[in-house]
PDB file of C-alpha atoms in Angstrom:
ATOM      1  CA  GLY A  60      66.195  99.923  30.384  1.00  0.00           C
ATOM      2  CA  ALA A  61      64.055  98.609  33.183  1.00  0.00           C
ATOM      3  CA  GLY A  62      61.833  96.310  31.169  1.00  0.00           C
ATOM      4  CA  VAL A  63      62.014  93.644  28.463  1.00  0.00           C
ATOM      5  CA  SER A  64      62.648  95.117  25.039  1.00  0.00           C
ATOM      6  CA  GLN A  65      62.005  93.568  21.647  1.00  0.00           C
ATOM      7  CA  SER A  66      62.906  94.540  18.115  1.00  0.00           C
ATOM      8  CA  PRO A  67      61.656  95.189  15.577  1.00  0.00           C
ATOM      9  CA  SER A  68      58.203  96.232  16.778  1.00  0.00           C
ATOM     10  CA  ASN A  69      56.752  95.384  13.376  1.00  0.00           C
ATOM     11  CA  LYS A  70      58.037  93.159  10.591  1.00  0.00           C
ATOM     12  CA  VAL A  71      56.451  92.605   7.193  1.00  0.00           C
ATOM     13  CA  THR A  72      57.992  89.904   5.052  1.00  0.00           C
ATOM     14  CA  GLU A  73      57.228  87.853   1.988  1.00  0.00           C
ATOM     15  CA  LYS A  74      56.363  84.185   2.140  1.00  0.00           C
ATOM     16  CA  GLY A  75      59.501  82.069   1.980  1.00  0.00           C
ATOM     17  CA  LYS A  76      61.861  84.656   3.488  1.00  0.00           C
ATOM     18  CA  ASP A  77      63.705  84.181   6.785  1.00  0.00           C
ATOM     19  CA  VAL A  78      63.165  86.561   9.724  1.00  0.00           C
ATOM     20  CA  GLU A  79      64.991  87.227  12.995  1.00  0.00           C
ATOM     21  CA  LEU A  80      63.309  88.639  16.075  1.00  0.00           C
ATOM     22  CA  ARG A  81      65.312  89.967  19.014  1.00  0.00           C
ATOM     23  CA  CYS A  82      64.663  90.063  22.756  1.00  0.00           C
ATOM     24  CA  ASP A  83      66.603  91.893  25.478  1.00  0.00           C
ATOM     25  CA  PRO A  84      65.479  90.563  28.879  1.00  0.00           C
ATOM     26  CA  ILE A  85      65.508  92.364  32.212  1.00  0.00           C
ATOM     27  CA  SER A  86      69.033  92.452  33.604  1.00  0.00           C
ATOM     28  CA  GLY A  87      69.602  89.672  36.124  1.00  0.00           C
ATOM     29  CA  HIS A  88      66.702  87.527  34.954  1.00  0.00           C
ATOM     30  CA  THR A  89      67.956  84.029  34.315  1.00  0.00           C
ATOM     31  CA  ALA A  90      64.871  82.645  32.568  1.00  0.00           C
ATOM     32  CA  LEU A  91      63.678  83.736  29.136  1.00  0.00           C
ATOM     33  CA  TYR A  92      60.557  82.599  27.259  1.00  0.00           C
ATOM     34  CA  TRP A  93      59.146  83.084  23.768  1.00  0.00           C
ATOM     35  CA  TYR A  94      55.384  82.975  23.171  1.00  0.00           C
ATOM     36  CA  ARG A  95      53.224  83.526  20.110  1.00  0.00           C
ATOM     37  CA  GLN A  96      49.859  85.324  20.161  1.00  0.00           C
ATOM     38  CA  SER A  97      47.679  84.736  17.120  1.00  0.00           C
ATOM     39  CA  LEU A  98      44.452  86.611  16.436  1.00  0.00           C
ATOM     40  CA  GLY A  99      41.669  85.217  18.587  1.00  0.00           C
ATOM     41  CA  GLN A 100      43.972  82.728  20.294  1.00  0.00           C
ATOM     42  CA  GLY A 101      45.625  82.644  23.667  1.00  0.00           C
ATOM     43  CA  LEU A 102      49.354  83.002  24.080  1.00  0.00           C
ATOM     44  CA  GLU A 103      51.160  79.866  22.943  1.00  0.00           C
ATOM     45  CA  PHE A 104      54.476  78.770  24.501  1.00  0.00           C
ATOM     46  CA  LEU A 105      57.354  78.313  22.060  1.00  0.00           C
ATOM     47  CA  ILE A 106      60.698  77.936  23.865  1.00  0.00           C
ATOM     48  CA  TYR A 107      62.334  78.401  27.283  1.00  0.00           C
ATOM     49  CA  PHE A 108      65.915  79.241  28.279  1.00  0.00           C
ATOM     50  CA  GLN A 109      67.236  78.920  31.842  1.00  0.00           C
ATOM     51  CA  GLY A 110      70.755  80.117  32.500  1.00  0.00           C
ATOM     52  CA  ASN A 111      73.307  78.040  30.608  1.00  0.00           C
ATOM     53  CA  SER A 112      71.122  74.930  30.451  1.00  0.00           C
ATOM     54  CA  ALA A 113      69.939  73.416  27.178  1.00  0.00           C
ATOM     55  CA  PRO A 114      66.750  75.183  26.035  1.00  0.00           C
ATOM     56  CA  ASP A 115      63.332  73.557  26.238  1.00  0.00           C
ATOM     57  CA  LYS A 116      62.191  73.609  22.599  1.00  0.00           C
ATOM     58  CA  SER A 117      59.064  71.515  23.129  1.00  0.00           C
ATOM     59  CA  GLY A 118      56.684  74.297  22.055  1.00  0.00           C
ATOM     60  CA  LEU A 119      58.248  75.083  18.684  1.00  0.00           C
ATOM     61  CA  PRO A 120      55.612  74.334  16.011  1.00  0.00           C
ATOM     62  CA  SER A 121      58.016  73.167  13.274  1.00  0.00           C
ATOM     63  CA  ASP A 122      61.706  72.810  12.480  1.00  0.00           C
ATOM     64  CA  ARG A 123      61.529  76.138  10.650  1.00  0.00           C
ATOM     65  CA  PHE A 124      61.604  77.779  14.088  1.00  0.00           C
ATOM     66  CA  SER A 125      64.796  78.075  16.136  1.00  0.00           C
ATOM     67  CA  ALA A 126      66.119  80.294  18.892  1.00  0.00           C
ATOM     68  CA  GLU A 127      69.355  81.011  20.649  1.00  0.00           C
ATOM     69  CA  ARG A 128      70.433  82.975  23.687  1.00  0.00           C
ATOM     70  CA  THR A 129      73.901  84.448  23.753  1.00  0.00           C
ATOM     71  CA  GLY A 130      75.790  84.979  27.000  1.00  0.00           C
ATOM     72  CA  GLY A 131      72.707  84.226  29.046  1.00  0.00           C
ATOM     73  CA  SER A 132      71.159  87.520  27.966  1.00  0.00           C
ATOM     74  CA  VAL A 133      69.930  88.539  24.497  1.00  0.00           C
ATOM     75  CA  SER A 134      67.833  86.015  22.569  1.00  0.00           C
ATOM     76  CA  THR A 135      67.031  85.726  18.880  1.00  0.00           C
ATOM     77  CA  LEU A 136      64.071  83.806  17.456  1.00  0.00           C
ATOM     78  CA  THR A 137      64.570  82.803  13.823  1.00  0.00           C
ATOM     79  CA  ILE A 138      61.818  81.665  11.487  1.00  0.00           C
ATOM     80  CA  GLN A 139      63.012  80.185   8.208  1.00  0.00           C
ATOM     81  CA  ARG A 140      60.974  80.015   5.009  1.00  0.00           C
ATOM     82  CA  THR A 141      58.100  81.963   6.571  1.00  0.00           C
ATOM     83  CA  GLN A 142      54.516  80.939   5.853  1.00  0.00           C
ATOM     84  CA  GLN A 143      51.331  82.996   6.111  1.00  0.00           C
ATOM     85  CA  GLU A 144      50.258  81.033   9.179  1.00  0.00           C
ATOM     86  CA  ASP A 145      53.360  82.376  10.965  1.00  0.00           C
ATOM     87  CA  SER A 146      51.704  85.812  11.065  1.00  0.00           C
ATOM     88  CA  ALA A 147      51.244  86.661  14.753  1.00  0.00           C
ATOM     89  CA  VAL A 148      52.639  88.735  17.595  1.00  0.00           C
ATOM     90  CA  TYR A 149      55.772  87.167  19.042  1.00  0.00           C
ATOM     91  CA  LEU A 150      56.253  87.954  22.722  1.00  0.00           C
ATOM     92  CA  CYS A 151      59.325  87.510  24.855  1.00  0.00           C
ATOM     93  CA  ALA A 152      59.233  87.286  28.652  1.00  0.00           C
ATOM     94  CA  SER A 153      61.897  87.044  31.315  1.00  0.00           C
ATOM     95  CA  SER A 154      61.680  86.001  34.931  1.00  0.00           C
ATOM     96  CA  PHE A 155      63.766  85.615  38.065  1.00  0.00           C
ATOM     97  CA  ARG A 156      61.253  83.627  40.106  1.00  0.00           C
ATOM     98  CA  SER A 157      57.766  82.577  38.980  1.00  0.00           C
ATOM     99  CA  GLU A 158      56.416  85.878  37.629  1.00  0.00           C
ATOM    100  CA  GLN A 159      57.087  86.422  33.933  1.00  0.00           C
ATOM    101  CA  PHE A 160      57.505  89.967  32.636  1.00  0.00           C
ATOM    102  CA  PHE A 161      56.702  90.519  28.995  1.00  0.00           C
ATOM    103  CA  GLY A 162      58.110  92.753  26.311  1.00  0.00           C
ATOM    104  CA  PRO A 163      55.946  94.748  23.891  1.00  0.00           C
ATOM    105  CA  GLY A 164      56.138  92.068  21.205  1.00  0.00           C
ATOM    106  CA  THR A 165      57.012  91.940  17.515  1.00  0.00           C
ATOM    107  CA  ARG A 166      54.082  91.903  15.101  1.00  0.00           C
ATOM    108  CA  LEU A 167      55.025  89.667  12.180  1.00  0.00           C
ATOM    109  CA  THR A 168      53.037  89.825   8.951  1.00  0.00           C
ATOM    110  CA  VAL A 169      53.811  87.333   6.199  1.00  0.00           C
ATOM    111  CA  LEU A 170      52.427  88.344   2.811  1.00  0.00           C
TER     112      LEU A 170
ATOM    113  CA  GLU B 174      46.853  69.098  29.263  1.00  0.00           C
ATOM    114  CA  ASP B 175      46.175  71.969  31.669  1.00  0.00           C
ATOM    115  CA  GLN B 176      43.446  74.317  30.465  1.00  0.00           C
ATOM    116  CA  VAL B 177      42.217  77.816  31.263  1.00  0.00           C
ATOM    117  CA  THR B 178      38.797  79.193  30.300  1.00  0.00           C
ATOM    118  CA  GLN B 179      37.867  82.822  30.823  1.00  0.00           C
ATOM    119  CA  SER B 180      34.417  84.361  30.841  1.00  0.00           C
ATOM    120  CA  PRO B 181      32.869  86.483  29.636  1.00  0.00           C
ATOM    121  CA  GLU B 182      34.786  87.080  26.397  1.00  0.00           C
ATOM    122  CA  ALA B 183      33.814  90.749  26.540  1.00  0.00           C
ATOM    123  CA  LEU B 184      32.300  92.964  29.212  1.00  0.00           C
ATOM    124  CA  ARG B 185      31.036  96.523  29.009  1.00  0.00           C
ATOM    125  CA  LEU B 186      30.615  98.490  32.231  1.00  0.00           C
ATOM    126  CA  GLN B 187      29.668 102.009  33.097  1.00  0.00           C
ATOM    127  CA  GLU B 188      32.185 103.944  35.155  1.00  0.00           C
ATOM    128  CA  GLY B 189      31.659 103.023  38.808  1.00  0.00           C
ATOM    129  CA  GLU B 190      29.788  99.774  38.020  1.00  0.00           C
ATOM    130  CA  SER B 191      31.592  96.972  39.859  1.00  0.00           C
ATOM    131  CA  SER B 192      31.827  93.475  38.384  1.00  0.00           C
ATOM    132  CA  SER B 193      33.896  90.279  38.274  1.00  0.00           C
ATOM    133  CA  LEU B 194      35.788  88.351  35.619  1.00  0.00           C
ATOM    134  CA  ASN B 195      35.996  84.576  35.831  1.00  0.00           C
ATOM    135  CA  CYS B 196      38.888  82.216  35.166  1.00  0.00           C
ATOM    136  CA  SER B 197      38.221  78.477  35.380  1.00  0.00           C
ATOM    137  CA  TYR B 198      41.172  76.136  35.284  1.00  0.00           C
ATOM    138  CA  THR B 199      41.915  72.443  35.012  1.00  0.00           C
ATOM    139  CA  VAL B 200      45.375  71.436  36.199  1.00  0.00           C
ATOM    140  CA  SER B 201      47.021  68.314  37.543  1.00  0.00           C
ATOM    141  CA  GLY B 202      48.452  70.340  40.430  1.00  0.00           C
ATOM    142  CA  LEU B 203      48.301  74.108  40.799  1.00  0.00           C
ATOM    143  CA  ARG B 204      51.761  75.656  40.791  1.00  0.00           C
ATOM    144  CA  GLY B 205      50.528  79.232  40.427  1.00  0.00           C
ATOM    145  CA  LEU B 206      47.740  81.251  38.821  1.00  0.00           C
ATOM    146  CA  PHE B 207      48.580  84.577  37.229  1.00  0.00           C
ATOM    147  CA  TRP B 208      46.560  87.602  36.148  1.00  0.00           C
ATOM    148  CA  TYR B 209      47.834  89.977  33.489  1.00  0.00           C
ATOM    149  CA  ARG B 210      46.459  93.111  31.868  1.00  0.00           C
ATOM    150  CA  GLN B 211      47.066  93.684  28.151  1.00  0.00           C
ATOM    151  CA  ASP B 212      46.495  96.989  26.380  1.00  0.00           C
ATOM    152  CA  PRO B 213      46.156  97.080  22.568  1.00  0.00           C
ATOM    153  CA  GLY B 214      49.529  96.786  20.838  1.00  0.00           C
ATOM    154  CA  LYS B 215      51.391  96.049  24.066  1.00  0.00           C
ATOM    155  CA  GLY B 216      52.673  93.019  25.920  1.00  0.00           C
ATOM    156  CA  PRO B 217      50.873  91.603  28.968  1.00  0.00           C
ATOM    157  CA  GLU B 218      51.489  93.507  32.201  1.00  0.00           C
ATOM    158  CA  PHE B 219      51.802  91.397  35.356  1.00  0.00           C
ATOM    159  CA  LEU B 220      49.132  91.997  38.016  1.00  0.00           C
ATOM    160  CA  PHE B 221      48.920  89.129  40.528  1.00  0.00           C
ATOM    161  CA  THR B 222      50.101  85.643  41.419  1.00  0.00           C
ATOM    162  CA  LEU B 223      47.951  83.303  43.536  1.00  0.00           C
ATOM    163  CA  TYR B 224      49.138  79.921  44.802  1.00  0.00           C
ATOM    164  CA  SER B 225      46.529  78.390  47.088  1.00  0.00           C
ATOM    165  CA  ALA B 226      42.752  78.290  47.529  1.00  0.00           C
ATOM    166  CA  GLY B 227      41.516  81.099  49.729  1.00  0.00           C
ATOM    167  CA  GLU B 228      44.341  83.428  48.789  1.00  0.00           C
ATOM    168  CA  GLU B 229      43.461  87.018  47.842  1.00  0.00           C
ATOM    169  CA  LYS B 230      45.559  89.859  46.422  1.00  0.00           C
ATOM    170  CA  GLU B 231      44.594  93.507  45.917  1.00  0.00           C
ATOM    171  CA  LYS B 232      45.915  96.377  43.860  1.00  0.00           C
ATOM    172  CA  GLU B 233      44.009  99.652  43.613  1.00  0.00           C
ATOM    173  CA  ARG B 234      40.531  98.801  42.245  1.00  0.00           C
ATOM    174  CA  LEU B 235      41.409  95.165  41.498  1.00  0.00           C
ATOM    175  CA  LYS B 236      41.148  92.148  43.769  1.00  0.00           C
ATOM    176  CA  ALA B 237      42.007  88.606  42.716  1.00  0.00           C
ATOM    177  CA  THR B 238      40.676  85.565  44.561  1.00  0.00           C
ATOM    178  CA  LEU B 239      41.293  81.847  44.157  1.00  0.00           C
ATOM    179  CA  THR B 240      39.326  78.655  44.779  1.00  0.00           C
ATOM    180  CA  LYS B 241      40.251  75.078  43.898  1.00  0.00           C
ATOM    181  CA  LYS B 242      38.627  75.382  40.472  1.00  0.00           C
ATOM    182  CA  GLU B 243      38.512  79.046  39.541  1.00  0.00           C
ATOM    183  CA  SER B 244      39.791  82.530  40.116  1.00  0.00           C
ATOM    184  CA  PHE B 245      37.926  85.813  40.049  1.00  0.00           C
ATOM    185  CA  LEU B 246      39.194  89.268  39.247  1.00  0.00           C
ATOM    186  CA  HIS B 247      36.910  91.721  41.020  1.00  0.00           C
ATOM    187  CA  ILE B 248      36.879  95.291  39.731  1.00  0.00           C
ATOM    188  CA  THR B 249      35.460  97.840  42.150  1.00  0.00           C
ATOM    189  CA  ALA B 250      34.174 101.203  40.865  1.00  0.00           C
ATOM    190  CA  PRO B 251      36.059 100.889  37.567  1.00  0.00           C
ATOM    191  CA  LYS B 252      37.331 103.869  35.602  1.00  0.00           C
ATOM    192  CA  PRO B 253      37.755 104.205  31.819  1.00  0.00           C
ATOM    193  CA  GLU B 254      41.508 103.657  32.229  1.00  0.00           C
ATOM    194  CA  ASP B 255      40.761 100.122  33.471  1.00  0.00           C
ATOM    195  CA  SER B 256      39.664  99.251  29.924  1.00  0.00           C
ATOM    196  CA  ALA B 257      41.942  96.474  28.663  1.00  0.00           C
ATOM    197  CA  THR B 258      42.036  92.747  28.027  1.00  0.00           C
ATOM    198  CA  TYR B 259      42.592  90.768  31.219  1.00  0.00           C
ATOM    199  CA  LEU B 260      44.430  87.475  30.846  1.00  0.00           C
ATOM    200  CA  CYS B 261      44.519  84.548  33.251  1.00  0.00           C
ATOM    201  CA  ALA B 262      47.247  81.895  33.138  1.00  0.00           C
ATOM    202  CA  VAL B 263      48.396  78.849  35.084  1.00  0.00           C
ATOM    203  CA  GLN B 264      51.908  77.517  35.505  1.00  0.00           C
ATOM    204  CA  SER B 265      52.069  74.197  33.685  1.00  0.00           C
ATOM    205  CA  PRO B 266      54.740  71.595  32.886  1.00  0.00           C
ATOM    206  CA  THR B 267      56.119  71.434  29.353  1.00  0.00           C
ATOM    207  CA  ARG B 268      56.862  68.267  27.387  1.00  0.00           C
ATOM    208  CA  GLY B 269      60.519  69.184  27.780  1.00  0.00           C
ATOM    209  CA  GLY B 270      60.457  69.015  31.563  1.00  0.00           C
ATOM    210  CA  SER B 271      60.386  72.717  32.395  1.00  0.00           C
ATOM    211  CA  GLU B 272      57.423  74.994  33.025  1.00  0.00           C
ATOM    212  CA  LYS B 273      55.396  77.455  30.959  1.00  0.00           C
ATOM    213  CA  LEU B 274      52.314  79.615  31.316  1.00  0.00           C
ATOM    214  CA  VAL B 275      49.075  78.339  29.783  1.00  0.00           C
ATOM    215  CA  PHE B 276      46.804  81.288  29.040  1.00  0.00           C
ATOM    216  CA  GLY B 277      43.099  81.751  28.601  1.00  0.00           C
ATOM    217  CA  LYS B 278      41.837  83.797  25.679  1.00  0.00           C
ATOM    218  CA  GLY B 279      41.122  86.775  27.885  1.00  0.00           C
ATOM    219  CA  THR B 280      38.233  89.039  28.810  1.00  0.00           C
ATOM    220  CA  LYS B 281      38.053  92.350  26.967  1.00  0.00           C
ATOM    221  CA  LEU B 282      36.812  94.957  29.424  1.00  0.00           C
ATOM    222  CA  THR B 283      35.435  98.292  28.275  1.00  0.00           C
ATOM    223  CA  VAL B 284      34.537 100.920  30.864  1.00  0.00           C
ATOM    224  CA  ASN B 285      32.435 103.773  29.526  1.00  0.00           C
ATOM    225  CA  PRO B 286      32.587 107.221  31.162  1.00  0.00           C
TER     226      PRO B 286
END
Protein backbone atom coordinates (compact mmCIF):
# COMPACT_ATOMS: atom_id res chain seq x y z
CA GLY A 1 0.00 0.00 0.00
CA ALA A 2 0.95 3.63 -0.22
CA GLY A 3 0.95 4.45 3.47
CA VAL A 4 2.21 3.10 6.79
CA SER A 5 0.16 0.16 8.01
CA GLN A 6 -0.12 -1.22 11.52
CA SER A 7 -1.67 -4.33 12.99
CA PRO A 8 -3.70 -5.14 14.91
CA SER A 9 -5.83 -1.99 14.99
CA ASN A 10 -7.08 -2.91 18.45
CA LYS A 11 -5.65 -5.22 21.09
CA VAL A 12 -7.19 -6.10 24.44
CA THR A 13 -5.03 -8.10 26.81
CA GLU A 14 -4.86 -9.09 30.43
CA LYS A 15 -2.33 -7.64 32.84
CA GLY A 16 0.86 -9.68 32.80
CA LYS A 17 0.52 -10.98 29.23
CA ASP A 18 2.97 -10.17 26.43
CA VAL A 19 1.84 -8.35 23.27
CA GLU A 20 3.37 -7.75 19.84
CA LEU A 21 2.49 -4.80 17.64
CA ARG A 22 3.47 -4.68 13.97
CA CYS A 23 4.37 -1.83 11.63
CA ASP A 24 4.85 -1.90 7.85
CA PRO A 25 6.53 1.36 6.78
CA ILE A 26 6.28 3.12 3.43
CA SER A 27 8.46 1.36 0.88
CA GLY A 28 11.83 3.07 0.51
CA HIS A 29 11.67 4.90 3.83
CA THR A 30 14.84 4.22 5.75
CA ALA A 31 13.78 5.68 9.10
CA LEU A 32 11.12 4.18 11.35
CA TYR A 33 9.80 5.53 14.66
CA TRP A 34 7.49 4.27 17.40
CA TYR A 35 5.49 6.72 19.52
CA ARG A 36 2.90 6.27 22.25
CA GLN A 37 -0.19 8.48 22.64
CA SER A 38 -1.88 8.28 26.03
CA LEU A 39 -5.22 9.90 26.82
CA GLY A 40 -4.76 13.61 27.37
CA GLN A 41 -1.04 13.45 26.63
CA GLY A 42 1.04 14.38 23.64
CA LEU A 43 2.76 11.79 21.52
CA GLU A 44 5.75 10.32 23.33
CA PHE A 45 8.83 9.05 21.44
CA LEU A 46 9.78 5.43 22.12
CA ILE A 47 12.38 4.15 19.64
CA TYR A 48 14.03 5.02 16.30
CA PHE A 49 15.50 2.82 13.56
CA GLN A 50 17.66 4.16 10.72
CA GLY A 51 18.71 1.73 8.04
CA ASN A 52 20.97 -0.99 9.43
CA SER A 53 22.28 1.14 12.29
CA ALA A 54 21.75 0.23 15.94
CA PRO A 55 18.35 1.54 17.09
CA ASP A 56 18.00 4.53 19.39
CA LYS A 57 16.11 3.06 22.36
CA SER A 58 16.39 6.13 24.58
CA GLY A 59 12.62 6.69 24.75
CA LEU A 60 11.60 3.23 25.92
CA PRO A 61 9.94 3.64 29.35
CA SER A 62 11.11 0.32 30.85
CA ASP A 63 12.96 -2.87 29.99
CA ARG A 64 9.60 -4.54 29.40
CA PHE A 65 9.54 -2.72 26.05
CA SER A 66 11.62 -3.86 23.07
CA ALA A 67 11.49 -3.51 19.31
CA GLU A 68 13.16 -4.95 16.27
CA ARG A 69 13.20 -4.19 12.58
CA THR A 70 13.80 -7.02 10.16
CA GLY A 71 15.46 -6.47 6.79
CA GLY A 72 15.22 -2.72 7.17
CA SER A 73 11.46 -2.88 6.68
CA VAL A 74 8.83 -4.36 9.01
CA SER A 75 9.10 -3.54 12.72
CA THR A 76 7.64 -5.24 15.77
CA LEU A 77 7.18 -3.57 19.16
CA THR A 78 6.95 -6.07 22.02
CA ILE A 79 5.66 -5.28 25.49
CA GLN A 80 6.29 -7.98 28.08
CA ARG A 81 4.28 -8.46 31.27
CA THR A 82 1.85 -5.69 30.32
CA GLN A 83 0.61 -3.28 32.98
CA GLN A 84 -2.52 -1.13 33.00
CA GLU A 85 -0.43 2.00 32.50
CA ASP A 86 0.68 0.57 29.14
CA SER A 87 -2.83 1.21 27.80
CA ALA A 88 -2.45 3.74 24.98
CA VAL A 89 -2.40 4.12 21.21
CA TYR A 90 0.92 3.00 19.75
CA LEU A 91 1.82 4.83 16.56
CA CYS A 92 4.46 3.98 14.00
CA ALA A 93 5.92 6.51 11.57
CA SER A 94 8.37 6.26 8.71
CA SER A 95 10.35 8.93 6.93
CA PHE A 96 12.80 9.44 4.09
CA ARG A 97 13.83 13.00 4.94
CA SER A 98 12.52 15.08 7.84
CA GLU A 99 8.76 14.60 7.45
CA GLN A 100 7.37 11.64 9.38
CA PHE A 101 4.32 9.83 8.03
CA PHE A 102 2.21 8.00 10.56
CA GLY A 103 0.21 4.81 10.50
CA PRO A 104 -3.30 4.51 11.95
CA GLY A 105 -2.02 3.16 15.26
CA THR A 106 -2.77 0.19 17.49
CA ARG A 107 -5.06 0.84 20.45
CA LEU A 108 -3.83 -1.29 23.34
CA THR A 109 -6.08 -1.90 26.34
CA VAL A 110 -4.68 -3.75 29.34
CA LEU A 111 -7.36 -5.07 31.69
CA GLU B 1 14.33 19.62 27.11
CA ASP B 2 12.56 21.11 24.09
CA GLN B 3 8.92 21.93 24.75
CA VAL B 4 5.81 22.69 22.71
CA THR B 5 2.67 24.37 24.07
CA GLN B 6 -0.49 24.70 22.02
CA SER B 7 -3.43 27.00 22.62
CA PRO B 8 -6.30 26.98 22.90
CA GLU B 9 -6.95 23.37 23.93
CA ALA B 10 -10.29 23.49 22.13
CA LEU B 11 -11.87 25.90 19.68
CA ARG B 12 -15.39 26.03 18.30
CA LEU B 13 -16.03 28.02 15.13
CA GLN B 14 -18.99 28.61 12.91
CA GLU B 15 -18.54 27.67 9.28
CA GLY B 16 -16.80 30.57 7.53
CA GLU B 17 -15.44 32.08 10.77
CA SER B 18 -11.68 32.44 10.35
CA SER B 19 -9.30 31.99 13.28
CA SER B 20 -5.78 30.99 14.31
CA LEU B 21 -4.23 28.25 16.42
CA ASN B 22 -1.06 28.96 18.38
CA CYS B 23 2.02 26.82 18.94
CA SER B 24 4.72 28.17 21.25
CA TYR B 25 8.02 26.35 21.38
CA THR B 26 11.22 26.33 23.39
CA VAL B 27 14.17 24.69 21.64
CA SER B 28 17.93 24.92 21.81
CA GLY B 29 18.06 25.30 18.02
CA LEU B 30 15.12 24.93 15.65
CA ARG B 31 15.63 22.04 13.24
CA GLY B 32 12.05 22.05 11.96
CA LEU B 33 8.50 22.72 13.11
CA PHE B 34 5.73 20.45 11.91
CA TRP B 35 1.94 20.69 11.78
CA TYR B 36 -0.23 17.59 11.67
CA ARG B 37 -3.97 16.99 11.57
CA GLN B 38 -5.42 14.06 13.53
CA ASP B 39 -8.94 12.72 13.08
CA PRO B 40 -10.51 10.53 15.79
CA GLY B 41 -9.20 6.97 15.67
CA LYS B 42 -6.55 7.77 13.07
CA GLY B 43 -2.86 8.57 12.99
CA PRO B 44 -1.58 12.13 12.50
CA GLU B 45 -1.65 13.37 8.91
CA PHE B 46 1.28 15.54 7.83
CA LEU B 47 0.40 19.12 6.82
CA PHE B 48 3.44 21.43 6.85
CA THR B 49 7.11 21.78 7.74
CA LEU B 50 8.62 25.18 8.59
CA TYR B 51 12.34 25.74 9.16
CA SER B 52 13.04 29.44 9.62
CA ALA B 53 11.39 32.56 11.03
CA GLY B 54 9.31 34.35 8.43
CA GLU B 55 8.55 31.20 6.49
CA GLU B 56 4.94 30.56 5.44
CA LYS B 57 3.24 27.55 3.85
CA GLU B 58 -0.30 27.25 2.50
CA LYS B 59 -2.63 24.41 1.67
CA GLU B 60 -6.27 25.05 0.78
CA ARG B 61 -7.81 26.94 3.73
CA LEU B 62 -4.76 26.50 5.97
CA LYS B 63 -1.70 28.72 6.28
CA ALA B 64 1.16 28.08 8.68
CA THR B 65 3.55 30.83 9.76
CA LEU B 66 6.66 30.82 11.92
CA THR B 67 8.42 33.30 14.21
CA LYS B 68 11.41 32.73 16.48
CA LYS B 69 9.16 31.70 19.37
CA GLU B 70 5.87 30.50 17.93
CA SER B 71 3.96 29.24 14.96
CA PHE B 72 0.40 29.96 13.92
CA LEU B 73 -1.98 27.85 11.91
CA HIS B 74 -4.45 30.21 10.27
CA ILE B 75 -7.74 28.73 9.10
CA THR B 76 -9.63 30.85 6.58
CA ALA B 77 -13.38 30.35 6.07
CA PRO B 78 -13.34 26.90 7.69
CA LYS B 79 -15.75 24.13 6.76
CA PRO B 80 -17.13 21.34 8.98
CA GLU B 81 -14.67 18.90 7.37
CA ASP B 82 -11.81 20.92 8.90
CA SER B 83 -12.91 19.65 12.32
CA ALA B 84 -10.01 17.68 13.80
CA THR B 85 -7.24 17.91 16.36
CA TYR B 86 -4.28 19.91 15.07
CA LEU B 87 -0.88 18.93 16.43
CA CYS B 88 2.33 20.95 16.43
CA ALA B 89 5.75 19.35 16.86
CA VAL B 90 9.42 20.31 16.78
CA GLN B 91 12.38 18.21 15.73
CA SER B 92 14.45 17.57 18.84
CA PRO B 93 17.57 15.56 19.73
CA THR B 94 17.16 12.31 21.64
CA ARG B 95 19.35 11.11 24.50
CA GLY B 96 20.59 8.45 22.10
CA GLY B 97 22.02 10.94 19.63
CA SER B 98 19.34 10.82 16.94
CA GLU B 99 16.27 13.00 16.48
CA LYS B 100 12.59 12.72 17.36
CA LEU B 101 9.46 14.84 17.21
CA VAL B 102 8.31 16.53 20.42
CA PHE B 103 4.58 17.18 20.22
CA GLY B 104 2.20 19.58 21.87
CA LYS B 105 -1.07 18.27 23.25
CA GLY B 106 -3.02 19.65 20.32
CA THR B 107 -5.93 21.96 19.63
CA LYS B 108 -9.29 20.29 19.06
CA LEU B 109 -11.11 22.28 16.40
CA THR B 110 -14.85 21.94 15.86
CA VAL B 111 -16.47 23.76 12.95
CA ASN B 112 -20.25 23.93 13.13
CA PRO B 113 -22.33 24.20 9.94
